[in-house]
XYZ file of C-alpha atoms in Angstrom:
746
model
C 10.901 28.570 7.684
C 6.616 29.246 6.499
C 6.275 28.527 3.278
C 2.755 29.492 3.006
C 1.376 31.888 1.168
C -1.192 34.304 2.036
C -3.775 34.968 -0.733
C -6.420 36.868 -0.652
C -9.023 38.453 -1.796
C -9.436 42.569 -2.661
C -13.372 43.285 -1.519
C -13.682 44.352 -4.732
C -12.919 41.272 -6.229
C -15.986 38.675 -4.682
C -19.021 40.153 -6.837
C -22.838 39.140 -6.253
C -25.254 39.870 -8.893
C -29.157 42.113 -7.555
C -31.983 39.344 -6.932
C -32.821 36.384 -9.436
C -36.193 37.219 -9.793
C -37.062 33.565 -10.111
C -35.900 33.017 -6.801
C -31.538 33.021 -5.698
C -28.447 33.865 -5.425
C -25.409 34.205 -7.726
C -22.493 35.101 -5.571
C -19.501 35.381 -7.920
C -15.091 34.525 -6.987
C -12.101 35.275 -8.003
C -9.955 32.708 -6.987
C -6.645 33.671 -7.224
C -7.756 38.441 -7.276
C -7.839 38.430 -11.175
C -11.516 39.455 -10.936
C -12.951 42.780 -12.221
C -15.550 43.851 -11.530
C -17.056 45.821 -14.054
C -17.785 41.515 -14.490
C -21.296 40.511 -12.481
C -23.489 38.698 -14.136
C -27.083 39.656 -15.709
C -30.660 39.468 -13.351
C -31.977 36.358 -14.940
C -36.135 34.635 -14.393
C -33.926 30.590 -14.951
C -31.014 30.525 -12.942
C -30.990 27.222 -15.377
C -30.235 29.891 -18.399
C -27.151 31.889 -16.587
C -24.588 33.341 -18.452
C -22.409 31.546 -17.149
C -19.276 32.788 -19.453
C -19.300 36.548 -17.302
C -18.322 34.213 -14.126
C -14.596 33.543 -13.755
C -16.269 30.920 -10.981
C -19.715 30.521 -8.682
C -21.481 30.243 -6.163
C -25.339 29.383 -6.673
C -27.528 29.412 -4.174
C -30.908 27.893 -5.070
C -34.085 29.411 -2.713
C -34.847 25.799 -1.614
C -30.613 25.629 -0.741
C -29.460 23.727 -3.095
C -25.307 25.275 -3.770
C -23.779 24.685 -7.138
C -19.709 25.426 -6.847
C -18.471 25.350 -10.255
C -14.364 24.391 -9.701
C -12.397 26.372 -12.868
C -9.473 24.893 -12.376
C -7.796 21.712 -14.983
C -9.134 18.884 -13.055
C -6.289 15.604 -14.369
C -7.121 12.692 -11.736
C -6.151 15.004 -8.291
C -9.015 15.491 -6.958
C -9.021 19.092 -7.006
C -12.798 19.515 -8.761
C -13.518 17.814 -5.710
C -11.624 19.659 -2.557
C -11.829 22.789 -3.774
C -15.380 22.867 -3.441
C -14.794 21.672 0.267
C -13.257 23.815 0.777
C -15.701 27.211 0.034
C -18.051 24.635 1.231
C -16.910 24.453 5.046
C -16.401 28.631 5.382
C -20.247 28.587 4.227
C -21.674 26.555 6.930
C -23.429 23.871 3.932
C -23.885 20.139 4.453
C -22.091 18.607 1.796
C -24.360 16.268 0.465
C -26.734 20.078 -0.267
C -23.621 21.045 -2.631
C -22.856 20.370 -5.925
C -20.607 20.682 -8.715
C -19.567 22.355 -12.104
C -16.385 22.754 -14.504
C -15.950 25.967 -14.513
C -14.348 26.666 -19.030
C -11.642 28.708 -19.483
C -11.855 32.605 -18.406
C -9.234 34.826 -19.168
C -10.427 37.975 -18.903
C -10.952 37.296 -14.784
C -8.520 34.111 -13.459
C -5.665 33.839 -13.552
C -3.671 30.473 -12.756
C -5.905 28.061 -14.634
C -3.601 25.882 -14.989
C -3.387 21.491 -13.038
C 0.563 21.584 -12.575
C 3.571 21.378 -9.714
C 1.017 19.981 -7.540
C 0.066 24.241 -6.593
C -3.151 24.418 -6.811
C -4.790 24.319 -2.969
C -2.252 25.541 -2.160
C -2.857 28.541 -4.441
C -6.864 28.893 -3.671
C -6.267 28.297 0.395
C -6.719 31.128 1.699
C -9.174 32.573 -1.415
C -11.185 29.800 -1.188
C -11.824 30.097 2.448
C -12.987 33.478 2.308
C -14.832 33.330 -1.076
C -17.216 30.969 1.367
C -16.698 33.593 4.956
C -17.875 35.911 2.786
C -21.033 34.691 1.715
C -22.608 33.312 4.670
C -21.605 36.424 6.226
C -24.113 38.460 3.797
C -26.645 35.556 4.570
C -26.163 36.150 7.924
C -26.680 39.163 7.958
C -29.612 39.518 5.939
C -31.585 37.096 8.123
C -30.411 39.073 11.374
C -31.915 42.371 9.616
C -35.162 39.897 8.890
C -35.906 39.122 12.278
C -34.347 42.911 13.768
C -31.900 41.124 15.863
C -27.985 41.909 16.185
C -25.983 38.998 13.654
C -23.427 38.691 16.601
C -26.818 36.936 18.174
C -27.137 34.282 15.541
C -25.534 30.907 14.574
C -25.388 28.833 11.431
C -24.453 25.251 10.747
C -25.369 23.783 6.996
C -26.573 25.833 5.692
C -29.499 27.067 8.383
C -29.076 30.409 10.536
C -30.473 30.663 13.742
C -31.095 32.950 16.443
C -30.609 34.149 20.909
C -34.806 33.178 20.444
C -33.944 29.494 18.691
C -35.951 30.820 15.122
C -34.574 29.516 12.035
C -33.790 30.380 8.351
C -32.208 28.443 6.378
C -30.239 29.808 2.902
C -32.572 30.118 0.667
C -35.423 32.067 2.551
C -32.670 35.485 2.520
C -31.016 34.445 -0.918
C -32.547 37.545 -2.217
C -32.503 40.249 0.935
C -28.529 39.293 0.523
C -27.755 40.036 -2.496
C -28.473 43.715 -1.407
C -26.433 43.399 1.363
C -23.227 45.533 1.045
C -20.521 42.185 0.265
C -18.047 42.995 3.287
C -13.552 42.986 3.532
C -12.630 39.484 2.670
C -9.730 40.221 4.564
C -11.474 41.146 7.542
C -14.426 38.387 7.644
C -14.393 35.460 10.037
C -12.358 32.156 8.713
C -13.069 29.650 11.083
C -11.098 27.684 13.570
C -9.430 23.891 12.001
C -11.014 22.308 14.934
C -14.204 24.134 13.535
C -14.422 21.928 10.747
C -16.819 20.160 9.368
C -16.225 18.634 5.867
C -11.775 19.182 5.443
C -10.753 16.317 6.833
C -13.178 14.652 6.651
C -13.587 11.767 3.368
C -15.452 13.608 0.271
C -16.030 11.414 -2.884
C -15.254 12.428 -5.759
C -17.975 14.486 -7.463
C -17.547 13.048 -10.556
C -17.468 9.194 -9.456
C -20.678 8.415 -10.508
C -20.572 9.376 -14.127
C -16.849 7.817 -14.389
C -18.136 4.473 -13.803
C -21.416 4.599 -15.185
C -19.588 5.621 -18.113
C -21.212 9.070 -18.602
C -19.750 11.924 -20.717
C -16.733 13.719 -18.699
C -13.035 13.627 -20.828
C -12.454 15.233 -24.335
C -12.801 11.400 -26.034
C -16.224 11.441 -24.895
C -17.010 14.849 -26.599
C -18.387 14.719 -29.849
C -21.135 16.917 -32.083
C -23.121 17.142 -34.906
C -20.686 17.253 -38.036
C -17.891 16.634 -36.039
C -15.107 14.669 -38.237
C -12.320 13.018 -36.220
C -8.523 13.581 -37.592
C -5.989 11.436 -37.129
C -2.468 13.225 -38.283
C 0.566 11.527 -39.510
C 3.444 12.607 -37.522
C 7.465 13.280 -38.690
C 8.192 9.361 -37.874
C 11.459 10.158 -36.344
C 12.643 13.766 -35.069
C 14.544 16.156 -37.274
C 12.310 14.612 -39.417
C 10.425 16.270 -42.055
C 7.443 16.120 -44.664
C 9.155 15.856 -48.365
C 6.232 14.397 -49.867
C 3.142 11.495 -50.426
C 0.757 9.931 -51.669
C -2.655 9.161 -49.848
C -4.302 7.769 -53.215
C -5.627 4.667 -51.777
C -6.366 6.439 -48.158
C -8.606 8.549 -50.185
C -11.032 5.337 -51.562
C -11.213 4.015 -48.676
C -14.502 3.493 -46.540
C -16.434 6.420 -44.168
C -12.547 8.975 -45.764
C -14.247 12.804 -46.439
C -11.079 14.901 -47.057
C -7.097 14.475 -46.611
C -4.892 17.892 -46.735
C -1.475 18.942 -45.142
C -1.307 21.595 -42.471
C 1.895 23.168 -40.241
C 2.489 26.684 -41.618
C 0.126 28.117 -39.855
C 1.570 26.313 -36.712
C 4.888 26.853 -38.133
C 4.057 31.100 -37.969
C 3.727 30.625 -34.382
C 7.222 29.767 -33.997
C 8.705 33.023 -34.442
C 5.829 34.142 -31.706
C 6.718 32.082 -29.293
C 9.853 29.708 -28.737
C 8.714 27.987 -25.865
C 6.198 26.566 -26.990
C 7.793 25.451 -30.686
C 10.446 23.969 -28.330
C 8.289 21.387 -27.713
C 6.751 19.973 -31.191
C 7.863 19.632 -34.497
C 8.045 22.025 -37.691
C 7.533 19.684 -39.992
C 4.289 19.868 -42.652
C 2.074 16.672 -41.080
C -1.049 14.837 -43.446
C -4.370 14.846 -41.845
C -6.681 11.623 -42.864
C -10.532 13.439 -41.478
C -13.070 10.273 -41.574
C -16.368 10.134 -39.791
C -14.634 7.703 -37.483
C -11.615 7.461 -35.110
C -10.809 4.674 -36.302
C -12.062 5.201 -40.550
C -9.705 7.021 -39.900
C -6.482 5.628 -38.272
C -6.871 3.379 -40.881
C -6.394 5.442 -43.362
C -3.322 7.335 -41.913
C -1.548 3.494 -42.475
C -1.916 3.692 -45.856
C -0.440 6.583 -46.571
C 2.736 6.472 -48.026
C 5.170 9.352 -46.660
C 8.917 10.166 -47.651
C 10.564 12.583 -44.538
C 13.708 13.961 -45.257
C 16.282 13.908 -41.692
C 17.516 17.829 -41.077
C 19.870 17.120 -38.513
C 21.264 14.140 -37.741
C 19.168 11.412 -35.842
C 20.701 10.560 -32.461
C 20.468 7.520 -30.177
C 20.286 6.579 -26.595
C 23.881 5.491 -26.462
C 24.483 8.388 -27.963
C 22.452 10.721 -25.595
C 24.483 8.086 -22.767
C 28.004 8.966 -23.969
C 26.524 13.178 -24.124
C 25.561 13.649 -20.941
C 29.042 11.558 -19.328
C 30.822 14.249 -21.830
C 29.063 17.141 -20.501
C 30.296 16.356 -16.825
C 33.687 15.620 -17.383
C 33.768 18.398 -19.462
C 30.672 20.988 -20.390
C 30.176 24.821 -19.273
C 28.322 24.994 -16.579
C 25.648 27.378 -14.505
C 26.259 27.805 -11.061
C 22.856 27.146 -9.013
C 24.195 27.404 -6.138
C 27.680 28.284 -3.879
C 28.415 28.661 -0.537
C 32.083 28.286 0.522
C 34.550 27.475 -1.136
C 34.150 23.577 -2.582
C 38.011 23.413 -4.306
C 39.262 23.832 -0.684
C 37.249 22.075 1.391
C 37.724 18.775 -1.495
C 41.990 19.681 -0.905
C 41.593 18.869 1.973
C 38.941 16.440 2.497
C 40.307 12.865 3.790
C 37.695 11.106 2.175
C 36.372 11.808 -1.176
C 33.423 9.759 -2.548
C 31.975 10.294 -6.358
C 29.260 9.421 -8.372
C 27.051 9.150 -10.521
C 23.482 8.144 -11.921
C 21.819 7.947 -15.388
C 18.007 7.875 -15.866
C 16.538 7.802 -18.790
C 14.302 9.351 -20.934
C 10.532 8.461 -20.297
C 7.284 8.824 -21.878
C 3.144 10.132 -19.223
C 1.995 7.333 -20.231
C -1.766 8.817 -19.575
C -4.598 5.880 -20.323
C -6.781 8.723 -21.995
C -4.204 9.575 -25.902
C -4.658 12.633 -26.979
C -6.890 14.890 -27.838
C -8.878 17.713 -28.297
C -12.426 19.519 -29.736
C -12.133 22.328 -32.230
C -14.341 24.448 -34.390
C -13.506 27.575 -36.160
C -15.575 29.806 -37.673
C -16.160 33.411 -38.627
C -17.778 34.083 -35.220
C -15.708 32.708 -33.085
C -12.642 29.229 -32.269
C -14.905 26.526 -30.161
C -12.145 24.440 -28.288
C -13.125 21.959 -26.309
C -10.503 19.282 -24.209
C -8.021 18.212 -21.366
C -5.943 20.446 -20.996
C -4.085 21.637 -17.946
C -3.227 24.846 -19.345
C -6.114 26.376 -21.202
C -5.248 30.219 -20.721
C -1.753 29.129 -23.096
C -3.287 27.886 -25.453
C -5.761 29.664 -25.953
C -4.121 32.699 -26.250
C -1.411 30.218 -28.417
C -4.561 29.271 -30.679
C -5.509 33.179 -30.814
C -2.073 33.976 -32.337
C -1.684 31.304 -34.999
C -4.833 32.471 -36.210
C -4.305 35.513 -35.665
C -8.214 36.015 -33.770
C -9.174 38.214 -31.018
C -8.201 36.891 -26.971
C -12.575 36.904 -26.924
C -12.943 35.378 -29.955
C -11.826 32.017 -28.767
C -13.750 29.972 -25.875
C -12.541 27.819 -24.092
C -13.848 24.610 -22.798
C -12.492 21.876 -19.811
C -12.874 18.329 -19.371
C -12.366 16.117 -16.744
C -8.932 14.778 -18.192
C -7.549 11.264 -17.958
C -3.968 11.552 -17.240
C -2.205 14.436 -17.986
C 1.979 14.052 -16.044
C 2.835 16.834 -17.162
C 1.991 16.038 -20.876
C -1.090 17.613 -21.108
C 0.950 21.007 -20.092
C 1.961 21.652 -23.767
C -1.015 21.102 -25.988
C 0.523 20.209 -29.437
C -2.640 18.284 -30.335
C -5.081 22.171 -29.110
C -2.925 23.730 -32.154
C -3.306 20.231 -34.619
C -7.022 20.779 -33.921
C -7.616 24.334 -34.151
C -5.846 24.266 -37.813
C -7.013 21.794 -38.771
C -10.322 23.457 -37.710
C -9.740 26.666 -40.009
C -8.885 24.742 -43.109
C -12.028 22.917 -43.242
C -13.908 25.597 -41.089
C -15.811 21.957 -40.402
C -15.716 21.302 -36.487
C -13.386 18.876 -35.949
C -11.126 16.789 -32.681
C -7.604 15.436 -33.229
C -7.502 12.128 -32.046
C -4.629 9.827 -30.806
C -3.550 6.024 -31.521
C -1.042 5.171 -28.404
C 1.677 4.546 -30.908
C 0.699 8.444 -31.552
C 1.118 8.882 -28.016
C 4.746 7.339 -27.997
C 5.761 8.442 -30.973
C 5.197 11.421 -30.088
C 5.969 12.853 -27.666
C 7.195 15.577 -25.313
C 8.808 12.344 -22.645
C 11.553 13.561 -19.672
C 14.634 14.072 -20.048
C 17.710 11.761 -19.997
C 19.396 12.597 -16.911
C 23.504 11.702 -15.359
C 24.376 13.366 -11.930
C 27.444 13.345 -10.836
C 27.324 13.936 -6.586
C 30.778 14.491 -5.191
C 31.356 14.834 -1.249
C 33.974 15.233 1.275
C 34.129 14.026 4.056
C 36.885 16.049 6.926
C 37.259 14.458 10.803
C 34.831 12.923 10.842
C 31.912 16.025 9.491
C 31.192 16.733 6.292
C 32.841 20.231 4.884
C 32.333 20.017 1.374
C 29.116 18.675 -1.680
C 28.727 19.124 -5.130
C 26.486 18.240 -7.175
C 26.313 18.216 -11.099
C 23.594 17.240 -13.712
C 24.004 16.378 -17.428
C 20.399 17.062 -18.603
C 19.046 16.783 -22.335
C 17.467 20.099 -23.407
C 16.954 22.893 -21.576
C 18.909 22.090 -17.568
C 17.925 22.190 -14.967
C 15.157 19.587 -15.339
C 15.747 17.350 -12.247
C 18.101 20.228 -10.159
C 16.853 22.095 -7.467
C 19.970 23.494 -5.407
C 17.671 24.784 -2.555
C 16.564 22.151 -0.991
C 18.267 19.552 1.202
C 21.136 19.651 1.602
C 21.605 22.949 1.368
C 21.570 25.117 4.231
C 23.474 22.288 6.004
C 26.279 21.759 4.049
C 29.196 24.377 4.403
C 31.278 24.352 1.004
C 28.447 23.301 -1.153
C 27.713 24.057 -5.010
C 25.226 23.162 -7.570
C 26.213 22.981 -11.515
C 24.351 22.176 -14.656
C 24.216 22.053 -18.117
C 22.535 21.152 -20.999
C 22.808 19.324 -24.861
C 19.976 20.420 -27.219
C 18.119 17.356 -29.076
C 15.956 17.119 -31.824
C 13.898 15.015 -29.176
C 12.051 16.971 -27.392
C 11.160 16.588 -23.945
C 9.532 18.323 -21.071
C 7.898 17.970 -17.904
C 6.452 14.994 -16.145
C 5.353 14.073 -12.784
C 7.141 15.679 -10.253
C 9.231 17.579 -12.165
C 13.481 19.010 -11.213
C 12.597 16.218 -8.023
C 11.322 12.066 -10.165
C 14.839 11.211 -10.713
C 17.483 13.993 -8.179
C 14.842 12.397 -4.981
C 17.275 9.269 -5.945
C 20.512 10.195 -6.535
C 20.828 12.094 -3.639
C 19.307 9.600 -1.307
C 20.763 6.702 -2.672
C 24.189 9.014 -2.330
C 23.736 9.554 1.629
C 22.962 5.969 2.232
C 26.595 5.670 0.554
C 28.443 8.180 2.378
C 26.965 7.314 5.620
C 28.559 3.085 5.203
C 31.402 5.286 4.436
C 31.349 7.336 7.596
C 30.667 4.282 9.268
C 27.543 6.342 11.048
C 24.250 5.022 10.816
C 21.983 6.229 8.013
C 19.247 7.961 9.723
C 21.653 10.078 12.278
C 23.542 11.117 10.022
C 20.867 12.768 7.751
C 19.162 14.280 11.671
C 22.031 15.783 12.496
C 22.724 17.547 9.003
C 19.278 18.955 9.396
C 20.491 20.235 12.584
C 21.889 22.525 11.352
C 20.707 23.935 8.604
C 19.466 27.419 9.174
C 16.497 28.556 7.283
C 15.801 31.811 9.564
C 19.141 33.220 8.624
C 18.990 31.822 4.892
C 16.159 32.894 2.275
C 16.561 30.722 0.059
C 16.513 27.320 2.493
C 13.184 25.741 1.407
C 12.576 23.441 3.751
C 11.625 22.638 7.147
C 14.036 21.126 9.962
C 11.368 20.382 12.208
C 9.485 19.179 9.126
C 11.599 17.341 7.721
C 12.163 15.605 10.910
C 9.624 14.983 12.115
C 8.697 12.536 9.390
C 11.681 11.026 9.227
C 11.090 10.416 13.127
C 7.631 9.123 12.693
C 8.595 7.433 9.605
C 11.193 5.070 11.665
C 8.775 4.432 14.044
C 5.572 3.214 11.418
C 8.188 1.175 9.687
C 9.063 -0.680 12.430
C 13.071 -0.081 11.205
C 15.897 -1.963 12.260
C 13.708 -4.011 14.039
C 12.032 -6.803 11.896
C 13.041 -10.256 10.148
C 16.519 -10.642 8.893
C 14.497 -11.547 5.754
C 13.204 -8.428 5.528
C 15.864 -5.663 4.191
C 15.032 -2.466 4.205
C 15.807 1.200 2.228
C 15.162 4.302 4.332
C 14.365 8.119 2.179
C 13.048 11.327 2.998
C 13.041 14.349 0.634
C 11.558 17.634 0.708
C 9.670 19.307 -2.638
C 6.070 21.025 -3.782
C 6.451 22.723 -0.740
C 5.728 18.835 1.174
C 7.897 16.974 3.325
C 7.759 13.265 2.741
C 9.926 10.587 4.225
C 9.781 6.473 3.094
C 10.581 2.972 3.670
C 11.074 -0.112 1.484
C 11.059 -3.057 2.746
C 12.277 -5.813 0.018
C 12.515 -9.303 0.863
C 14.220 -12.789 -1.491
C 11.825 -14.685 -2.994
C 12.824 -17.574 -5.049
C 16.441 -15.536 -5.529
C 15.127 -13.102 -6.530
C 14.553 -9.208 -4.786
C 10.440 -7.984 -4.534
C 9.252 -4.807 -3.315
C 7.000 -6.198 -0.872
C 5.907 -2.963 1.444
C 6.502 1.313 1.106
C 6.176 3.298 4.328
C 4.564 6.872 3.457
C 4.542 9.292 5.543
C 3.610 12.675 4.141
C 3.318 16.326 5.828
C 1.321 18.111 3.450
C -0.117 20.427 5.897
C -4.106 20.557 5.843
C -5.284 17.445 4.851
C -8.620 18.532 2.751
C -9.834 15.120 1.535
C -8.527 12.175 2.880
C -9.521 9.550 0.955
C -9.025 11.559 -1.831
C -5.419 12.871 -0.131
C -3.917 8.986 -0.174
C -5.339 7.854 -3.689
C -2.607 10.877 -4.022
C -0.148 9.349 -2.466
C -0.959 5.803 -3.590
C -0.116 6.421 -7.449
C 2.458 8.646 -6.428
C 4.098 6.316 -4.507
C 3.189 3.259 -7.192
C 4.177 5.608 -10.041
C 7.718 6.060 -8.787
C 7.901 1.639 -7.699
C 7.340 1.071 -11.153
C 9.415 3.531 -13.296
C 12.668 3.887 -11.249
C 12.423 -0.550 -11.717
C 11.225 -1.248 -14.792
C 10.690 2.771 -16.627
C 12.925 3.319 -19.932
C 12.655 4.771 -23.621
C 14.949 3.903 -26.194
C 15.768 5.859 -29.453
C 16.726 4.256 -32.358
C 17.517 6.798 -35.300
C 15.081 10.002 -33.809
C 13.070 7.460 -33.131
C 11.506 6.067 -29.658
C 12.207 1.873 -30.239
C 9.070 1.190 -27.991
C 5.079 1.680 -29.133
C 3.180 -0.172 -27.292
C 2.897 -0.880 -23.884
C 3.843 -4.053 -25.299
C 7.356 -3.004 -25.821
C 7.237 -0.306 -23.066
C 7.317 -1.961 -19.292
C 4.579 0.063 -16.916
C 4.089 -1.592 -13.356
C 2.310 -4.573 -13.037
C -0.839 -5.389 -10.905
C 1.220 -8.127 -8.935
C 4.323 -6.388 -8.490
C 2.467 -3.079 -6.778
C 3.886 -3.044 -2.662
C 1.345 -3.036 -0.532
C 1.369 1.551 0.593
C 0.860 2.567 4.144
C 0.661 6.222 4.807
C 1.014 8.946 7.736
C -0.810 11.840 6.892
C 1.585 14.547 9.863
C -1.945 15.910 12.005
C -1.333 20.294 11.756
C -2.969 23.358 10.353
C -0.010 24.690 8.370
C -1.798 26.100 5.323
C -1.881 23.182 3.370
C 0.516 21.915 0.874
C 1.506 19.560 -3.176
C 0.504 15.888 -2.140
C -0.667 14.285 -6.221
C 3.778 14.263 -6.767
C 5.592 15.107 -3.304
C 5.626 10.673 -2.859
C 7.060 9.714 -6.222
C 10.316 10.860 -5.831
C 11.770 9.158 -2.926
C 9.977 6.282 -4.034
C 12.982 5.252 -5.979
C 15.909 6.634 -3.469
C 13.830 3.662 -1.105
C 14.123 0.380 -2.934
C 17.119 0.905 -4.691
C 18.500 1.662 -0.562
C 16.507 -1.204 -0.304
C 17.988 -3.744 -2.680
C 21.603 -2.678 -1.481
C 20.453 -4.270 2.377
C 18.674 -7.557 0.342
C 21.698 -7.513 -2.517
C 25.155 -5.575 -1.936
C 24.979 -3.971 -4.437
C 24.857 -0.329 -5.331
C 22.441 0.493 -7.985
C 23.482 3.403 -10.470
C 20.968 4.011 -13.148
C 17.821 3.000 -14.224
C 14.776 1.548 -14.490
C 17.421 -1.080 -12.215
C 15.345 -3.577 -14.174
C 17.865 -3.368 -16.418
C 20.578 -3.991 -13.946
C 19.933 -8.697 -13.732
C 23.436 -9.106 -11.642
C 22.841 -6.863 -9.012
C 18.607 -7.416 -9.160
C 19.429 -11.855 -9.470
C 16.512 -11.119 -11.979
C 16.186 -14.699 -14.648
C 16.231 -13.832 -17.914
C 13.149 -14.948 -18.203
C 11.916 -11.863 -16.770
C 13.435 -9.134 -18.373
C 11.114 -7.204 -20.890
C 12.340 -5.269 -24.160
């Protein structure tokens, strides 16, 4: 089944302004069909003085031929600030070296999906971005043709230069003023390039921010500052489910640089009644805020505050959660997400039954840049600046919390130093806004690493129980049960593989309501499920005494997406990545000291297969190499794609091997990286990537390679040690991995 989405722009959604007195054309565009035709840029004598707030995003062409493309989506390191403009530049037919890229601001009037999440930015913007560039090109060519008195069909374009049949040339800058007077073409009818003609798409392009990144120029939220800005350190409840009783700030007030100490929480609690989706992700307790002249002064003064907290509910521990999840799997009231055939009858008739339970821990997001945000609340507007994955959602919440009209909220986005889902929720945005509203001064909230670990929105602990029935050498029944902390379906996808491949198939889920805040973590729904299911498939093949790869291919042969619209993956594309991975990894042909594990998986609209190579060194299994094959459709920027693929694989390796955040009395046991185990550089395996070339529209890439990594490693470790692993992190099973006690951390 095709996963391509036909996202187009209406003709009226493609807006432009009249000729600029200073020379040049500004062509605005709506990336996601939400542009209002009444919003038009005002003419101005200076390109630099344009009021960019009037646009969602736009192309700016100067009379010297330079092109500036404004990118509206948050940049979290996934590369959209480079790749999205590349798509426009390709269809506009300009030289990439002549393109300048700038970050747009939030425009709630004219945009939808100004979001960084789900690996969907390119997928949803693909058609709209191409149409934007192509329509601008058509207008420019028409203007040049009129100037020459020829038909536009006689003209060709290359790198911003228009050429007619006689060999005469005009640059885009020569005709921008005339082009601005032409009628905007029907965007659904503009001619789009064939992939074989691409000059920019498919070619390596450096990150547009790379010079600023390596030279330390201001890009990130932590860099942002204004005159008179105060720094805020927030004292939050030390444990989940606690509320503030009283506090003594007498010592803190005398410390250097401290300007004020206030209490916040009332306005945020008022918001809870309006938006339960947000309130479930944060504490409703009052908090104490230190305002100082520097981050260090604020953080040190916060440590000097003596606070008393009370428990509103029973404090929780990791052990309690493990017991609760097991009980839920045994006795919970499940919601059925998909049910095909009759699993009860199929299991009753089965010759053999395999049932296994898999456990995953809580995980923090561990962003390199701790949470931070700037707010300046005045009578005229609420100015917000910082790293956020969901700017429109947060601006709307601030509007509700402060009871201010939406048009008074100005949200600017900085580059984000890691998000992974943590910056979807934006509790730090709300804190900054409430603090600034209270003191009516510009303020920036800054988390310490300990704040980040203690006040997180974590990946929830989950347990899966998978049961399969075998009859006459065939898999006839499959039952997947999920028990999760808080909202169910955190890790469960009912219509992914093997849905459609097994006649009697059922997926159920149940959840436990915990004080510990949980939410999306990189590759939500799949980051642990891939390991559980793919490890189970290997064990199932062993029980059936069949080839592991062939078993998967045989199951895929049974899938008929044309008969079942619920199926989200393509069996043909999945078989291709499997076959390529087998070939490229040398599956089954390695020396006897190399043990391999295989996984294939579909998520975020992309198909992936991974093979892990494990060797025994000094009596210990070591992950040496991951071969990764990806079908994500057309690849916009190959070097950026490789960065995303390798980063996802290594993230999957690190967290399946080492990642775990335990709780005691409602508090994280680890509060910094001295106790929270991350993948070390010397432990990172080689990652070899192969991209499937085709002309399918682009799909997700920031997340799909993470989920399969854990399963590939687990299956390779089974081959190396003879032992199956049913719980992450793998390092906590030293008797299985043969890892010396001295290497175990935490």
